[in-house]
Short mmCIF file of C-alpha atoms and ligand atoms in Angstrom, two decimals:
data_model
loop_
_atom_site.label_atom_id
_atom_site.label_comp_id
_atom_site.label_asym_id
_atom_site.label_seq_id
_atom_site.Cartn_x
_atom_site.Cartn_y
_atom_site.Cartn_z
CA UNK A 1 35.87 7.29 -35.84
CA UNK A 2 33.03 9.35 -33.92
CA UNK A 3 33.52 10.15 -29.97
CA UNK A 4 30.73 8.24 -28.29
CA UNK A 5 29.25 5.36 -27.40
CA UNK A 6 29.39 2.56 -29.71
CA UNK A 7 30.00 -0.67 -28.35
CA UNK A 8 28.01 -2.06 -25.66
CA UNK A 9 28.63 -5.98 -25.23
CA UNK A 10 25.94 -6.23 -22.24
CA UNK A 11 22.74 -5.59 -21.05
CA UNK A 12 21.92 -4.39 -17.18
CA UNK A 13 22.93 -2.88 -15.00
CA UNK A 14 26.68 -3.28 -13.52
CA UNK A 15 28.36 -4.11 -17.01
CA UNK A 16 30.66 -2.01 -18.40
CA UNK A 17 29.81 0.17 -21.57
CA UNK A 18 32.78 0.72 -23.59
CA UNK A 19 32.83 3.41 -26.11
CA UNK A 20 35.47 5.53 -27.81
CA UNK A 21 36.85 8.53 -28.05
CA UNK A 22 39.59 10.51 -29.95
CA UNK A 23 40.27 7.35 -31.23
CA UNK A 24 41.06 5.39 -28.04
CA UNK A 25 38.86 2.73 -26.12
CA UNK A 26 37.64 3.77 -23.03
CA UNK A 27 35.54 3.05 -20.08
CA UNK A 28 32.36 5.00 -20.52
CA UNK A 29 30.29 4.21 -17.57
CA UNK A 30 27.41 1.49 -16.55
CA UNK A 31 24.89 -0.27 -19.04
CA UNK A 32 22.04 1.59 -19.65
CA UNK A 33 19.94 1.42 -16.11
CA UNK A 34 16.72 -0.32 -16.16
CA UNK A 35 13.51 1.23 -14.72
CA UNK A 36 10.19 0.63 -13.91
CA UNK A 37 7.62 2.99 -13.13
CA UNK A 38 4.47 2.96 -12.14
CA UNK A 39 1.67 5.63 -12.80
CA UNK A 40 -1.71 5.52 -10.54
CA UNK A 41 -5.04 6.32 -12.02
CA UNK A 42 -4.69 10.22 -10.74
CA UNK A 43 -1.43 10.12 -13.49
CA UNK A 44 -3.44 9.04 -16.02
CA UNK A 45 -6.71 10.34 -15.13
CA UNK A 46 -7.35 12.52 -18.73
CA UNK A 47 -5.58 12.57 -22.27
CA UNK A 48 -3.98 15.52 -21.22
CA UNK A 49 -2.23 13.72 -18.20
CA UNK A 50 -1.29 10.89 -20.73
CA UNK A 51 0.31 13.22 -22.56
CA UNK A 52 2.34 14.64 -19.75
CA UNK A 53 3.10 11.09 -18.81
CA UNK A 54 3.94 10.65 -22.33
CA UNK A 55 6.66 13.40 -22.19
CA UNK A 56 8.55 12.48 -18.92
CA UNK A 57 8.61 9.23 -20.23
CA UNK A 58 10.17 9.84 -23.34
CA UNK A 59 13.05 12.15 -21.46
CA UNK A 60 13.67 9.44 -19.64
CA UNK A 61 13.98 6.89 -22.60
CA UNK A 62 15.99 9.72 -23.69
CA UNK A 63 17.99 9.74 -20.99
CA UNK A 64 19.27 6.29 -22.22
CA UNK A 65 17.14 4.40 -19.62
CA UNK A 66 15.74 1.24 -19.99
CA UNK A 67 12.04 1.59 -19.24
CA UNK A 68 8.95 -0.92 -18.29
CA UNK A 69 5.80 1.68 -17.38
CA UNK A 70 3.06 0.01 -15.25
CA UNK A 71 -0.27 1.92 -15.35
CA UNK A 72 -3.58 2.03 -13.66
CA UNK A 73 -6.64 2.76 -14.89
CA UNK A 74 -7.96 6.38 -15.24
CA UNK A 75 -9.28 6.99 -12.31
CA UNK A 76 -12.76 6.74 -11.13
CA UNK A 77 -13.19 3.81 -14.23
CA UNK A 78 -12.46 0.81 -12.03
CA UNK A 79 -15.42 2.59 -9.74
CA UNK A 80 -17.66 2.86 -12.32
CA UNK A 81 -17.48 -0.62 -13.78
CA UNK A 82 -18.23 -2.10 -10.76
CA UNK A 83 -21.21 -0.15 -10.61
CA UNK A 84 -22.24 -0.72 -13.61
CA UNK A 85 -22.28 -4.39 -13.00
CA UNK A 86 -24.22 -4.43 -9.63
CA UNK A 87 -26.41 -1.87 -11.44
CA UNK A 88 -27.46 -5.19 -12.93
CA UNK A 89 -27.31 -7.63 -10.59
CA UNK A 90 -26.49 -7.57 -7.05
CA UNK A 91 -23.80 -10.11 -6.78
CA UNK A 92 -21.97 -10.34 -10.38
CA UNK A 93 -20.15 -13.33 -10.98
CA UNK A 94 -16.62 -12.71 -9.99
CA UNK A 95 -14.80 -14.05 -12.89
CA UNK A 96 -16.79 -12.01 -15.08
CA UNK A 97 -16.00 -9.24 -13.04
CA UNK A 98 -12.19 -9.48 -13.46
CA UNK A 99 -12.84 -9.48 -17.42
CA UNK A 100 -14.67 -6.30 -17.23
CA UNK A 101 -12.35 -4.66 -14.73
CA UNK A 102 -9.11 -5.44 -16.55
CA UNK A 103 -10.27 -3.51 -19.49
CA UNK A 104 -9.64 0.04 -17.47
CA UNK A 105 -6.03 -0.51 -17.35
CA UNK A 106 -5.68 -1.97 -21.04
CA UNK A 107 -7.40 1.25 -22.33
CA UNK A 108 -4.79 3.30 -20.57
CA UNK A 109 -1.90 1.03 -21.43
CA UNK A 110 -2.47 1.33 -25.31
CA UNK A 111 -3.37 4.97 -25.04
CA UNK A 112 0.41 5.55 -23.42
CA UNK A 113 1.94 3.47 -25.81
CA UNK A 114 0.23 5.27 -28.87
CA UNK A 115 1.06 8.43 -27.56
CA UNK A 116 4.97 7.70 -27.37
CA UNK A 117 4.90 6.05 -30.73
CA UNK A 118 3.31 10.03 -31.65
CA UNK A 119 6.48 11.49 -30.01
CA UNK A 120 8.71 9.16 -32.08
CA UNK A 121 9.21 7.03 -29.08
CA UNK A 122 9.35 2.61 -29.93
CA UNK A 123 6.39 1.71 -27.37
CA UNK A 124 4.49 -1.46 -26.82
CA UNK A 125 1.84 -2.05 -24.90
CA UNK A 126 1.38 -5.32 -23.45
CA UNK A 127 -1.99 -6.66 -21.28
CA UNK A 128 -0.92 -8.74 -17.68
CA UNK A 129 -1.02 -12.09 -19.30
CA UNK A 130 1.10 -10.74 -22.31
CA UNK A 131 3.67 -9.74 -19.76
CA UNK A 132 3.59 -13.04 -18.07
CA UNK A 133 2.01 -12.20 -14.52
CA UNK A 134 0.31 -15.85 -14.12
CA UNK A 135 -1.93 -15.98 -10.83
CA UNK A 136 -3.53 -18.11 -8.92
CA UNK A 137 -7.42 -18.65 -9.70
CA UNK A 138 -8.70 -16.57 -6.77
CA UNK A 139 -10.99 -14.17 -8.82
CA UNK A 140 -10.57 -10.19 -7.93
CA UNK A 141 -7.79 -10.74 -5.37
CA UNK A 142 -5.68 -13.10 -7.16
CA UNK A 143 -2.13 -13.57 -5.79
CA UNK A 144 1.03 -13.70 -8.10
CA UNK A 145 1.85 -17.48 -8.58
CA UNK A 146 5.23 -15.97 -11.03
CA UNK A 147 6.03 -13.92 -13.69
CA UNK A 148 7.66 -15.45 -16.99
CA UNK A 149 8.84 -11.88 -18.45
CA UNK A 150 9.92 -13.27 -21.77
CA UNK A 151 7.98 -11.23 -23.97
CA UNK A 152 9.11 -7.92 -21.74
CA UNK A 153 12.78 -8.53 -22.18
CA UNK A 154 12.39 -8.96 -25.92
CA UNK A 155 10.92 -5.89 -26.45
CA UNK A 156 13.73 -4.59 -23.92
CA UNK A 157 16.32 -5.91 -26.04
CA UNK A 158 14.27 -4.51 -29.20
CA UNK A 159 14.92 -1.16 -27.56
CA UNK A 160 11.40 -0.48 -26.88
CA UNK A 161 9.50 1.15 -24.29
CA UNK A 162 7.13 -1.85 -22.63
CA UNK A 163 3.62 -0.62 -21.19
CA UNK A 164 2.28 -3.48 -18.71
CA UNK A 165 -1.54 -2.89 -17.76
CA UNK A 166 -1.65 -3.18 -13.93
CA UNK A 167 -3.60 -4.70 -11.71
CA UNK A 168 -4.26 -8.04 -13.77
CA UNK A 169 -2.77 -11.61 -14.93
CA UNK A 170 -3.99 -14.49 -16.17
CA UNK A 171 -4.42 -18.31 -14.87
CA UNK A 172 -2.22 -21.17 -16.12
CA UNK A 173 -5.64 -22.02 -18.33
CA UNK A 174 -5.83 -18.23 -19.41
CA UNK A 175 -8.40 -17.12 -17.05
CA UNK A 176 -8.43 -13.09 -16.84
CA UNK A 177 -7.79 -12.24 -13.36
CA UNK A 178 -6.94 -8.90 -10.91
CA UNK A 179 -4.82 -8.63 -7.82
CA UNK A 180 -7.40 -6.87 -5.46
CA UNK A 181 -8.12 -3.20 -5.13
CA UNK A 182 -4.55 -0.75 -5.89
CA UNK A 183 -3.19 -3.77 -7.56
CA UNK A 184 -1.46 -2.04 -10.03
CA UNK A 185 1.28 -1.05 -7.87
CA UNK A 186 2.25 -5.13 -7.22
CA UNK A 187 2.38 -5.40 -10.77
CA UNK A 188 5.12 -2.80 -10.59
CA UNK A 189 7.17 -4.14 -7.84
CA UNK A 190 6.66 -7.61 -9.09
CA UNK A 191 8.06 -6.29 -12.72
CA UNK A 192 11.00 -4.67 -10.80
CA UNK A 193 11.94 -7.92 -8.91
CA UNK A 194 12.01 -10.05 -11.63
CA UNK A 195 13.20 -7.56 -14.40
CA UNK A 196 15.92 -6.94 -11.50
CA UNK A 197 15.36 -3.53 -12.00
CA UNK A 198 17.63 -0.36 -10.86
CA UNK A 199 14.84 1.39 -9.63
CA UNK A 200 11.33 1.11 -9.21
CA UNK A 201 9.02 4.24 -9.09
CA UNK A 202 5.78 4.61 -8.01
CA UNK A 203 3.92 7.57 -9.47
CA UNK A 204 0.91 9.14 -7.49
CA UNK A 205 -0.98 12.50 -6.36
CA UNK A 206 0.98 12.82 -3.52
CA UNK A 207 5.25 13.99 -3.20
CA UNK A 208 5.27 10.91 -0.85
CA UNK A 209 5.09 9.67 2.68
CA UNK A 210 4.32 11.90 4.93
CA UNK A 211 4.92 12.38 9.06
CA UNK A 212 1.24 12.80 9.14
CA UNK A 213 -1.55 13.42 7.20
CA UNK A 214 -1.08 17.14 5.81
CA UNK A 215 -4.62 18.21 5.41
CA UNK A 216 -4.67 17.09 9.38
CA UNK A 217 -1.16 18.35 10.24
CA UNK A 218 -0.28 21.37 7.74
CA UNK A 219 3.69 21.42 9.59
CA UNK A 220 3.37 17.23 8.01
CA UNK A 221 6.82 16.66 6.55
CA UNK A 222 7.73 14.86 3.37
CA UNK A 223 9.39 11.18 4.97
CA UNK A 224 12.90 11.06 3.19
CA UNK A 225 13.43 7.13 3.84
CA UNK A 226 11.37 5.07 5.35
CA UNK A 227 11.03 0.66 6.32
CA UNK A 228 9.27 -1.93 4.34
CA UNK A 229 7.94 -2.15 8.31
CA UNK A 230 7.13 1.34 8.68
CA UNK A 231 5.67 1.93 5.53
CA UNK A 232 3.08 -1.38 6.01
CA UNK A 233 2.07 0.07 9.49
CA UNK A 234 1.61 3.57 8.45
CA UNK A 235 -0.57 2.18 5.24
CA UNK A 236 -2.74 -0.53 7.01
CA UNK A 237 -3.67 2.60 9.49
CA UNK A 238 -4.69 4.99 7.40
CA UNK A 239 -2.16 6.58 5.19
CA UNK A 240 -2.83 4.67 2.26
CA UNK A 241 -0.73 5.56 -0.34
CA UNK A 242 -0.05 2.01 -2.00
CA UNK A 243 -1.80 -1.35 -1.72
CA UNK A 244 -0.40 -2.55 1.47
CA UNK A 245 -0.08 -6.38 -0.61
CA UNK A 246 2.91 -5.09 -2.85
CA UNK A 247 4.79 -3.54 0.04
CA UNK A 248 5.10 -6.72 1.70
CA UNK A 249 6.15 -8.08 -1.91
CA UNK A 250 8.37 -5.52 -1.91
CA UNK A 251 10.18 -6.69 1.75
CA UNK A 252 10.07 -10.14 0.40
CA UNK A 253 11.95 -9.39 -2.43
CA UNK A 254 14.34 -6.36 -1.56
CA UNK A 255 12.85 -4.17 -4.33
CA UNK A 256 13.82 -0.74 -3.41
CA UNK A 257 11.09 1.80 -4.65
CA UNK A 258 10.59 5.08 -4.25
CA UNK A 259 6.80 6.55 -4.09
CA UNK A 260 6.67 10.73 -5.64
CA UNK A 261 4.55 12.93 -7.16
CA UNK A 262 3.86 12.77 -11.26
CA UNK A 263 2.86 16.37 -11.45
CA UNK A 264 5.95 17.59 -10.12
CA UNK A 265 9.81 16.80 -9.99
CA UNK A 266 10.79 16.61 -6.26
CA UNK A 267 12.09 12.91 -4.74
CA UNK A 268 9.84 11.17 -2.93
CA UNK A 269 10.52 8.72 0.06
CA UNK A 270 12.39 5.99 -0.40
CA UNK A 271 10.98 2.78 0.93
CA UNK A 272 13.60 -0.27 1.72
CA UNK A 273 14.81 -2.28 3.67
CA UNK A 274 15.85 -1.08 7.58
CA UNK A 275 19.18 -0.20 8.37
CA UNK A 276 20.66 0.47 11.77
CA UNK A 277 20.66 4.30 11.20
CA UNK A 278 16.78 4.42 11.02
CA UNK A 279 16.02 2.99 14.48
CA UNK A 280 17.16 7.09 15.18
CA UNK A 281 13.80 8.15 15.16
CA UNK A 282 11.72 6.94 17.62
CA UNK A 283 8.32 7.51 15.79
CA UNK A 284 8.20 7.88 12.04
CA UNK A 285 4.80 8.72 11.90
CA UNK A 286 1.26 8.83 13.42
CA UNK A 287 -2.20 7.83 11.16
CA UNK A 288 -5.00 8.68 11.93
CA UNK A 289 -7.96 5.65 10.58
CA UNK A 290 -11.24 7.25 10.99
CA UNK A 291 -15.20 5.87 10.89
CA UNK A 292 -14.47 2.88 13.35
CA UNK A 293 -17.09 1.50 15.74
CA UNK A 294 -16.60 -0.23 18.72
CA UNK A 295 -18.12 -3.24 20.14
CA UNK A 296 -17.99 -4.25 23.73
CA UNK A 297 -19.49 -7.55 24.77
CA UNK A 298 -20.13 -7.55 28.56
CA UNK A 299 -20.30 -10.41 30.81
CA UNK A 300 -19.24 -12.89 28.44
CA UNK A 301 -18.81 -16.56 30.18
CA UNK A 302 -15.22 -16.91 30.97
CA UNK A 303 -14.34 -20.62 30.15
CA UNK A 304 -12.28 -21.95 26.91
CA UNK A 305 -13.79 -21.85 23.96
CA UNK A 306 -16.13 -18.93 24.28
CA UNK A 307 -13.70 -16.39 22.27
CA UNK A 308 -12.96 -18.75 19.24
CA UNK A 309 -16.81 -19.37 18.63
CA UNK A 310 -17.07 -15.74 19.00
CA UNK A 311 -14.85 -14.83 16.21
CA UNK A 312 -15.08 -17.84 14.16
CA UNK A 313 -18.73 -16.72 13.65
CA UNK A 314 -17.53 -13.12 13.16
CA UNK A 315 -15.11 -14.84 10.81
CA UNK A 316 -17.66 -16.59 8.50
CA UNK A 317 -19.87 -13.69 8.69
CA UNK A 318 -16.72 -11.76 6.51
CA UNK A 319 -16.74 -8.94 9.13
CA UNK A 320 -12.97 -7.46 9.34
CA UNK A 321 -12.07 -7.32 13.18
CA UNK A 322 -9.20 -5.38 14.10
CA UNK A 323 -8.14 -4.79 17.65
CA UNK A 324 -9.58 -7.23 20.38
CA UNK A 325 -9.25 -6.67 24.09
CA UNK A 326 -10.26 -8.94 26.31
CA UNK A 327 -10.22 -7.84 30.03
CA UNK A 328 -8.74 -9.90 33.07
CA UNK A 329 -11.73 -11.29 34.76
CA UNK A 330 -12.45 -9.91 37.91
CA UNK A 331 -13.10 -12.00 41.10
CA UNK A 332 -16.85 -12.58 40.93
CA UNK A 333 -18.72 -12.84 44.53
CA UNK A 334 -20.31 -16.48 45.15
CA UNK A 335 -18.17 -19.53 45.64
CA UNK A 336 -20.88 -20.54 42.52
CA UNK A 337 -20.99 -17.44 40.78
CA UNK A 338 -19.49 -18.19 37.02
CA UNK A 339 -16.43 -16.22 35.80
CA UNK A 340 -17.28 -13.51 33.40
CA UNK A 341 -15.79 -11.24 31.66
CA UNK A 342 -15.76 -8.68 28.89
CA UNK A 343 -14.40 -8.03 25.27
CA UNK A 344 -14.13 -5.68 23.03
CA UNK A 345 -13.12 -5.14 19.27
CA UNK A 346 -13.18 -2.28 16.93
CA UNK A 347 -14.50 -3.03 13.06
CA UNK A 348 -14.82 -0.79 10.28
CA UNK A 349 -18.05 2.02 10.98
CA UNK A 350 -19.57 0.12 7.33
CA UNK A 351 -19.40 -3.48 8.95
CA UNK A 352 -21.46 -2.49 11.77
CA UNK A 353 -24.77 -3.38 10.28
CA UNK A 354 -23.49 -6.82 9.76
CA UNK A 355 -21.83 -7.20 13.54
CA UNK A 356 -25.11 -6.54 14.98
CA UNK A 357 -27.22 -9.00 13.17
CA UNK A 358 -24.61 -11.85 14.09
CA UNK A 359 -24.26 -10.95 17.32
CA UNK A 360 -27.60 -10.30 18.67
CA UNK A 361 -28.75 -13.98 18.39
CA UNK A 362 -25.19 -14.68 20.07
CA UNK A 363 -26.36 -12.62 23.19
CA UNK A 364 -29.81 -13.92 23.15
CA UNK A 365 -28.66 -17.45 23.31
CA UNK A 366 -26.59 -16.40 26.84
CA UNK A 367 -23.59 -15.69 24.46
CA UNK A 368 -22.84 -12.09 26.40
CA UNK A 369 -25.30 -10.46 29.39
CA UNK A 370 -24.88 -6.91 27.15
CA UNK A 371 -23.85 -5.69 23.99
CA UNK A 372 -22.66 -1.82 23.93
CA UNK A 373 -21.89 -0.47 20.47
CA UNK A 374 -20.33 2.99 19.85
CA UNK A 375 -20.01 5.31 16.32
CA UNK A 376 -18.06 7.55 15.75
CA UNK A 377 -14.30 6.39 17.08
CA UNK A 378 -11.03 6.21 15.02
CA UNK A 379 -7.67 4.62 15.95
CA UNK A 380 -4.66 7.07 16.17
CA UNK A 381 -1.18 5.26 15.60
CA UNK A 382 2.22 6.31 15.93
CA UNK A 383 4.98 3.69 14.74
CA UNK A 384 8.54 3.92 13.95
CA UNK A 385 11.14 0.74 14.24
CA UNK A 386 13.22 3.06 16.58
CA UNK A 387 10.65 2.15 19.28
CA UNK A 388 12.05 -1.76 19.98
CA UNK A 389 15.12 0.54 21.62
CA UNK A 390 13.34 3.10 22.95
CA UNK A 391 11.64 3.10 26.16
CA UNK A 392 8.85 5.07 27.41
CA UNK A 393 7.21 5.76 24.05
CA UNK A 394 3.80 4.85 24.79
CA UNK A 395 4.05 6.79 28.18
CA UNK A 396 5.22 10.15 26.00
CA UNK A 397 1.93 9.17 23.64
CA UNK A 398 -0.16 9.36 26.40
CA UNK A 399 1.12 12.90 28.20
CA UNK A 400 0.64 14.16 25.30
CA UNK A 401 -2.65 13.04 24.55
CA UNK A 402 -3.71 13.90 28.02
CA UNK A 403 -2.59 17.83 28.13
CA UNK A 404 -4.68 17.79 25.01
CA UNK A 405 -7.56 16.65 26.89
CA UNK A 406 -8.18 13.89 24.42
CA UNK A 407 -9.46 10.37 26.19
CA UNK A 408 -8.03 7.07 25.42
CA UNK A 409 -10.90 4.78 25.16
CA UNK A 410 -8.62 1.67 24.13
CA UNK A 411 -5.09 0.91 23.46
CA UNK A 412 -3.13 -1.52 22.00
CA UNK A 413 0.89 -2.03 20.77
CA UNK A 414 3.23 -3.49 18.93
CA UNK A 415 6.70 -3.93 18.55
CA UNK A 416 6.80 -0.61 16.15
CA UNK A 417 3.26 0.74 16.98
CA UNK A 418 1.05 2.00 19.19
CA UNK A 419 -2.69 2.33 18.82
CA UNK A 420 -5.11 4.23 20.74
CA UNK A 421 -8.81 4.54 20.04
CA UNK A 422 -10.23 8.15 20.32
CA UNK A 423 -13.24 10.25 19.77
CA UNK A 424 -13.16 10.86 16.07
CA UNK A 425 -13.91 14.62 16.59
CA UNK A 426 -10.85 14.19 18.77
CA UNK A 427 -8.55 12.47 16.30
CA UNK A 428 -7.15 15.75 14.18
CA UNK A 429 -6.03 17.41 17.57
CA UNK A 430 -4.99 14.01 18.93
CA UNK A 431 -2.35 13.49 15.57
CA UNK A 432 -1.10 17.12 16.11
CA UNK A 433 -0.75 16.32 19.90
CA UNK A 434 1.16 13.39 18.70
CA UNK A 435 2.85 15.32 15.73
CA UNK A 436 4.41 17.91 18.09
CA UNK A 437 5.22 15.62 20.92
CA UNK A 438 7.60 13.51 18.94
CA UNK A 439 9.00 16.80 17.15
CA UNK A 440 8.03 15.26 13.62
CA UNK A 441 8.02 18.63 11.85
CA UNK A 442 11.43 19.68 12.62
CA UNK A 443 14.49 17.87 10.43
CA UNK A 444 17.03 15.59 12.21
N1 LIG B 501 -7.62 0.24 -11.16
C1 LIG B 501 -7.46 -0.60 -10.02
C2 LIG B 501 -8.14 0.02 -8.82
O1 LIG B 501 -8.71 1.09 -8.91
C3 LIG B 501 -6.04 -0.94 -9.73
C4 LIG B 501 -5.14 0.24 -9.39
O2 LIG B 501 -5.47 1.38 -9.62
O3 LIG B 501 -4.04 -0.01 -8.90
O4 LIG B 501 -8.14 -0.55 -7.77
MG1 MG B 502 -4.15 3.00 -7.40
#
């Protein structure tokens, strides 16, 4: 009988394989491992990247993996069909929209599955509702209701290589539907959780997380491991390397994934769940968020009520408020002078336009005595999980913003974070302040 590999009773990881050799049973090692990986539009962003993708795909099917391949759409195409659609009218229908968006990621899932089958690989390529990812009805930000992977595991089992299109699913009543903006990576970790996957890797541009933005900070260091925590603080601020929806899937879950580079072969960081040795580092990493505005609201009646009419209306008017500060009111003269106060919020520089026109009638009908906005901030934010034992973080943040003569023009924290807002001219030297300060270029 031939040495090798020839009887393998289960499927997964954790069985036994059992093979032979020199004619005696032995104990050959784990089932073949299953994987899923994930490419980003950037991956797949020409033929000649599918082709590359092709190839370190089929070494590791070679490799005796077990592979499910998520991919985006080429990049720039989601883009460009949404423009094409307001190009004709100015509010498409959303449902619509969804049908003609999910088409970017089937092109590039059949193209990756035809070029395997040209390198002799068994491919299939299978759209979001083939795969079973059944949603919820909410058109273009659709959340995962669950994921019947039937059809996925009997290709698996088939010994074929499965290509899911990202980014979409279906309804119960087979409505086409897409999980929001950088959806394809909760496709991924959704896949991995239910697939119970070995590993789940997410393919981008970049070798991973980073201490800091490198075109900001060029001594930036590659993050080797990193918290579901971390990682959701350090992408809702700025460093946006996957859609911050399927990281929290991820915690949920416990899927384990690791986010690297597809045009080269060094590891990435490792994203997962926290364990006692992280809390080490004090700050993981500072983001920098730029083209902010602020709004203050001076002399605003200070009496219950006044705040949630505020920001209900801010609320219906879609406008995305991030930090609010509302000062302590100070002692006003007259025994029937009325308490005021002030408050302030920062929003996204693009939602200005739309925070003026709902709150100028708000101040003309005695809402607030002024209304001061100001261009041109961003919000600087270190965070790390080490900080709920650390003391004297945000005091560090702040020396070491001062002897770089940056001003603090708000500030807010967190259990992990700590956000200030700056100048945004200031903001580079402000993360480099920050960078040094916490000795985030250096190992240990
Ligand atoms: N193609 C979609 C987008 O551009 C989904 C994704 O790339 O993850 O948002
Ligand atoms: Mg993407």
């Amino acid at each position: 009988m031939k040495n090798g590999v020839v009887e393998q009773g289960w499927e997964g990881w954790g069985h036994p394989k059992i093979g032979w050799c020199e004619g005696k049973r032995i104990w050959v090692g784990f089932g073949m491992a299953l994987l899923v990986q994930k490419y980003g539009g950037s991956s797949v962003a020409n033929l000649e990247r599918i082709q590359k993708v092709a190839d370190r795909v089929a070494e590791s099917r070679r490799k005796g993996n077990r592979l499910v391949v998520v991919v985006s759409a080429m990049s720039g195409v989601t883009d460009g069909l949404l423009k094409m659609a307001r190009g004709l009218h100015a509010e498409p229908s959303e449902r619509e929209m969804d049908l003609l968006m999910a088409t970017g990621e089937q092109t590039t899932t059949a193209l990756l599955a035809i070029a395997l089958q040209a390198r002799g690989v068994a491919a299939v390529a299978l759209t979001g509702a083939q795969a079973g990812i059944v949603t919820d009805g909410t058109h273009t930000k659709a959340r995962i209701e669950n994921v019947t992977p039937k059809a996925v595991e009997a290709h698996l089992r088939l010994g074929r290589v499965v290509i899911v299109a990202g980014f979409q699913g279906q309804t119960m009543d087979g409505q086409v539907t897409t999980l929001g903006r950088g959806g394809s990576d909760l496709t991924a970790i959704a896949l991995a959780a239910v697939l119970k996957a070995k590993r789940c890797e997410i393919y981008t541009d970049v070798d991973g997380v980073y201490t800091a933005d490198p075109r900001t900070e060029p001594k930036a260091r590659k993050i080797a491991e990193i918290s579901y925590d971390e990682m959701l603080e350090l992408a809702s601020t700025g460093a946006k390397v996957m859609q911050a929806r399927s990281v929290e899937f991820a915690k949920k879950f416990g899927v384990v994934f690791e986010v690297r580079s597809s045009f080269n072969r060094a590891r990435g960081t490792m994203v997962k769940t926290e364990a006692k040795s992280m809390e080490r580092v004090v700050v993981r990493g500072v983001s920098l968020e730029k083209s902010q505005a602020k709004v203050t609201l001076a002399g605003v009646a200070d009496r219950p009520g006044v705040a949630a009419k505020l920001f209900t209306g801010i609320a219906k008017a879609g406008i995305n408020v991030d930090m609010i500060v509302q000062n302590v009111s100070l002692p006003t003269g007259g025994r029937n002078s009325k308490a005021q106060t002030d408050i302030t919020f920062t929003v996204p520089r693009e939602e200005l336009a739309k925070v003026r026109k709902f709150l100028e009638p708000f101040r003309r009908s005695g809402g607030a005595r002024q209304i001061l906005f100001r261009e041109g901030v961003a919000k600087l934010s270190v965070v790390g999980i080490g900080m709920r034992s650390h003391t004297g973080v945000a005091a560090q943040l702040f020396q070491a913003l001062a002897s770089a003569r940056v001003n603090i023009q708000m500030i807010s924290t967190s259990e992990i974070k700590i956000t200030v807002v700056v100048d945004e001219d200031a903001g580079p030297k402000a993360v480099r302040a920050a960078h040094r300060e916490f000795r985030l270029g250096k190992r240990g």
